[in-house]
CSV table of N, CA and C in Angstrom, one decimal:
chain,number,residue,atom,x,y,z
A,1,MET,N,-29.5,1.6,3.5
A,1,MET,CA,-28.3,2.2,4.0
A,1,MET,C,-27.9,1.7,5.4
A,2,ASP,N,-28.9,1.5,6.2
A,2,ASP,CA,-28.7,1.0,7.6
A,2,ASP,C,-28.1,-0.4,7.6
A,3,ALA,N,-28.4,-1.2,6.5
A,3,ALA,CA,-27.9,-2.6,6.5
A,3,ALA,C,-26.4,-2.6,6.4
A,4,HIS,N,-25.8,-1.5,5.9
A,4,HIS,CA,-24.3,-1.4,5.8
A,4,HIS,C,-23.7,-0.8,7.1
A,5,ASP,N,-24.5,-0.4,8.0
A,5,ASP,CA,-24.0,0.2,9.2
A,5,ASP,C,-23.8,-0.8,10.3
A,6,THR,N,-23.0,-1.8,10.1
A,6,THR,CA,-22.8,-2.8,11.1
A,6,THR,C,-21.3,-2.9,11.5
A,7,PRO,N,-21.0,-3.4,12.7
A,7,PRO,CA,-19.5,-3.4,13.1
A,7,PRO,C,-18.7,-4.3,12.2
A,8,ASN,N,-19.3,-5.3,11.5
A,8,ASN,CA,-18.5,-6.2,10.6
A,8,ASN,C,-18.1,-5.4,9.4
A,9,LEU,N,-19.0,-4.5,8.9
A,9,LEU,CA,-18.7,-3.8,7.7
A,9,LEU,C,-18.0,-2.4,8.0
A,10,GLN,N,-18.3,-1.8,9.0
A,10,GLN,CA,-17.7,-0.5,9.3
A,10,GLN,C,-16.5,-0.5,10.2
A,11,GLY,N,-16.2,-1.6,10.9
A,11,GLY,CA,-15.1,-1.7,11.8
A,11,GLY,C,-15.5,-1.2,13.2
A,12,ARG,N,-14.6,-1.3,14.1
A,12,ARG,CA,-14.9,-1.0,15.5
A,12,ARG,C,-14.5,0.4,15.8
A,13,GLY,N,-15.4,1.3,16.2
A,13,GLY,CA,-15.0,2.6,16.6
A,13,GLY,C,-14.1,3.4,15.6
A,14,CYS,N,-13.2,4.1,16.2
A,14,CYS,CA,-12.3,4.9,15.4
A,14,CYS,C,-10.9,4.3,15.1
A,15,ALA,N,-10.8,3.0,15.4
A,15,ALA,CA,-9.5,2.3,15.2
A,15,ALA,C,-9.0,2.5,13.8
A,16,TYR,N,-9.9,2.3,12.8
A,16,TYR,CA,-9.5,2.4,11.4
A,16,TYR,C,-9.0,3.8,11.1
A,17,SER,N,-9.8,4.8,11.5
A,17,SER,CA,-9.4,6.2,11.3
A,17,SER,C,-8.1,6.5,12.0
A,18,ASP,N,-7.9,6.0,13.2
A,18,ASP,CA,-6.6,6.3,13.9
A,18,ASP,C,-5.4,5.7,13.1
A,19,LYS,N,-5.6,4.5,12.5
A,19,LYS,CA,-4.5,3.9,11.7
A,19,LYS,C,-4.2,4.7,10.5
A,20,LEU,N,-5.3,5.3,9.9
A,20,LEU,CA,-5.0,6.1,8.7
A,20,LEU,C,-4.3,7.4,9.0
A,21,ASN,N,-4.6,7.9,10.2
A,21,ASN,CA,-3.9,9.1,10.6
A,21,ASN,C,-2.4,8.9,11.0
A,22,GLU,N,-2.0,7.7,11.3
A,22,GLU,CA,-0.7,7.4,11.5
A,22,GLU,C,0.2,7.3,10.3
A,23,GLN,N,-0.5,7.1,9.1
A,23,GLN,CA,0.3,7.0,7.9
A,23,GLN,C,0.7,8.4,7.4
A,24,SER,N,1.8,8.3,6.6
A,24,SER,CA,2.3,9.6,6.0
A,24,SER,C,1.3,10.0,4.9
A,25,LEU,N,1.3,11.3,4.6
A,25,LEU,CA,0.3,11.8,3.6
A,25,LEU,C,0.5,11.2,2.3
A,26,PHE,N,1.8,10.9,1.9
A,26,PHE,CA,2.0,10.5,0.5
A,26,PHE,C,2.4,9.0,0.4
A,27,ILE,N,2.1,8.2,1.4
A,27,ILE,CA,2.5,6.8,1.3
A,27,ILE,C,1.8,6.1,0.2
A,28,ASP,N,0.5,6.4,0.0
A,28,ASP,CA,-0.2,5.8,-1.1
A,28,ASP,C,0.4,6.1,-2.5
A,29,ASP,N,0.8,7.4,-2.7
A,29,ASP,CA,1.5,7.7,-3.9
A,29,ASP,C,2.8,7.0,-4.2
A,30,VAL,N,3.5,6.8,-3.1
A,30,VAL,CA,4.8,6.0,-3.2
A,30,VAL,C,4.5,4.6,-3.6
A,31,LEU,N,3.5,4.0,-2.9
A,31,LEU,CA,3.2,2.6,-3.2
A,31,LEU,C,2.7,2.4,-4.6
A,32,VAL,N,1.8,3.3,-5.0
A,32,VAL,CA,1.3,3.2,-6.4
A,32,VAL,C,2.4,3.3,-7.4
A,33,ALA,N,3.4,4.2,-7.2
A,33,ALA,CA,4.5,4.4,-8.1
A,33,ALA,C,5.3,3.1,-8.2
A,34,HIS,N,5.6,2.4,-7.1
A,34,HIS,CA,6.3,1.2,-7.1
A,34,HIS,C,5.5,0.1,-7.7
A,35,ALA,N,4.2,0.0,-7.5
A,35,ALA,CA,3.4,-1.0,-8.1
A,35,ALA,C,3.3,-0.8,-9.6
A,36,ALA,N,3.1,0.4,-10.0
A,36,ALA,CA,3.0,0.7,-11.5
A,36,ALA,C,4.3,0.3,-12.2
A,37,ASP,N,5.5,0.6,-11.5
A,37,ASP,CA,6.8,0.2,-12.1
A,37,ASP,C,6.9,-1.3,-12.2
A,38,CYS,N,6.5,-2.0,-11.2
A,38,CYS,CA,6.6,-3.4,-11.2
A,38,CYS,C,5.7,-4.0,-12.3
A,39,LEU,N,4.5,-3.5,-12.4
A,39,LEU,CA,3.6,-3.9,-13.5
A,39,LEU,C,4.1,-3.6,-14.9
A,40,PHE,N,4.7,-2.4,-15.1
A,40,PHE,CA,5.3,-2.1,-16.3
A,40,PHE,C,6.4,-3.0,-16.7
A,41,ARG,N,7.3,-3.3,-15.8
A,41,ARG,CA,8.4,-4.2,-16.1
A,41,ARG,C,7.9,-5.6,-16.4
A,42,LEU,N,6.8,-6.1,-15.7
A,42,LEU,CA,6.3,-7.4,-16.0
A,42,LEU,C,5.7,-7.4,-17.4
A,43,LEU,N,4.9,-6.4,-17.8
A,43,LEU,CA,4.3,-6.4,-19.1
A,43,LEU,C,5.2,-6.1,-20.2
A,44,TYR,N,6.2,-5.2,-20.0
A,44,TYR,CA,7.1,-4.8,-21.1
A,44,TYR,C,8.2,-5.7,-21.3
A,45,HIS,N,8.8,-6.2,-20.2
A,45,HIS,CA,10.0,-7.0,-20.2
A,45,HIS,C,9.7,-8.5,-20.0
A,46,LYS,N,8.5,-8.8,-19.7
A,46,LYS,CA,8.0,-10.2,-19.5
A,46,LYS,C,8.7,-10.9,-18.3
A,47,GLN,N,9.3,-10.1,-17.4
A,47,GLN,CA,9.9,-10.7,-16.2
A,47,GLN,C,10.1,-9.6,-15.2
A,48,ILE,N,10.1,-10.0,-13.9
A,48,ILE,CA,10.4,-9.1,-12.8
A,48,ILE,C,11.4,-9.7,-11.9
A,49,GLN,N,12.2,-8.9,-11.2
A,49,GLN,CA,13.2,-9.4,-10.3
A,49,GLN,C,12.8,-9.2,-8.9
A,50,LYS,N,11.8,-8.4,-8.7
A,50,LYS,CA,11.2,-8.1,-7.3
A,50,LYS,C,9.7,-8.1,-7.5
A,51,HIS,N,9.0,-8.5,-6.4
A,51,HIS,CA,7.5,-8.5,-6.5
A,51,HIS,C,6.9,-7.6,-5.4
A,52,GLY,N,7.7,-6.8,-4.8
A,52,GLY,CA,7.2,-5.9,-3.8
A,52,GLY,C,8.3,-5.2,-3.1
A,53,ALA,N,8.0,-4.4,-2.1
A,53,ALA,CA,9.0,-3.7,-1.4
A,53,ALA,C,8.5,-3.2,0.0
A,54,PHE,N,9.4,-3.0,0.9
A,54,PHE,CA,9.1,-2.4,2.2
A,54,PHE,C,9.5,-1.0,2.1
A,55,VAL,N,8.6,0.0,2.3
A,55,VAL,CA,8.9,1.4,2.2
A,55,VAL,C,8.9,2.1,3.5
A,56,ASN,N,10.0,2.8,3.8
A,56,ASN,CA,10.1,3.6,5.1
A,56,ASN,C,10.3,5.0,4.7
A,57,LEU,N,9.3,5.8,4.7
A,57,LEU,CA,9.4,7.2,4.3
A,57,LEU,C,10.2,8.0,5.3
A,58,GLU,N,10.2,7.6,6.5
A,58,GLU,CA,11.0,8.4,7.5
A,58,GLU,C,12.5,8.4,7.2
A,59,SER,N,13.0,7.2,6.8
A,59,SER,CA,14.4,7.1,6.5
A,59,SER,C,14.7,7.3,5.0
A,60,GLY,N,13.6,7.1,4.2
A,60,GLY,CA,13.8,7.2,2.7
A,60,GLY,C,14.3,5.9,2.1
A,61,ARG,N,14.2,4.8,2.9
A,61,ARG,CA,14.7,3.6,2.3
A,61,ARG,C,13.6,2.7,1.8
A,62,VAL,N,13.9,2.0,0.7
A,62,VAL,CA,13.0,1.1,0.1
A,62,VAL,C,13.8,-0.2,0.0
A,63,ASN,N,13.3,-1.3,0.6
A,63,ASN,CA,13.9,-2.6,0.6
A,63,ASN,C,13.1,-3.5,-0.3
A,64,PRO,N,13.6,-4.0,-1.4
A,64,PRO,CA,12.8,-4.8,-2.3
A,64,PRO,C,12.6,-6.2,-1.7
A,65,ILE,N,11.5,-6.8,-2.2
A,65,ILE,CA,11.2,-8.2,-1.9
A,65,ILE,C,11.5,-9.0,-3.2
A,66,LEU,N,12.6,-9.7,-3.2
A,66,LEU,CA,13.0,-10.4,-4.4
A,66,LEU,C,12.1,-11.6,-4.7
A,67,VAL,N,12.0,-12.0,-6.0
A,67,VAL,CA,11.2,-13.1,-6.4
A,67,VAL,C,11.9,-14.4,-6.0
């Protein structure tokens, strides 16, 4: 267990924790929904028109990254 307790594996101090606290509570759910939709379109329709998106939960805007 102590072999995994290194700065390389654990990160420096609380910086990682601080970054997680800056995120919105539901950002992961939003990203998973968009990723699942993209994967569904790729598998079902055999093509996609976008391969990602920038999500701003504060403004509610989603800007696609076109292929």
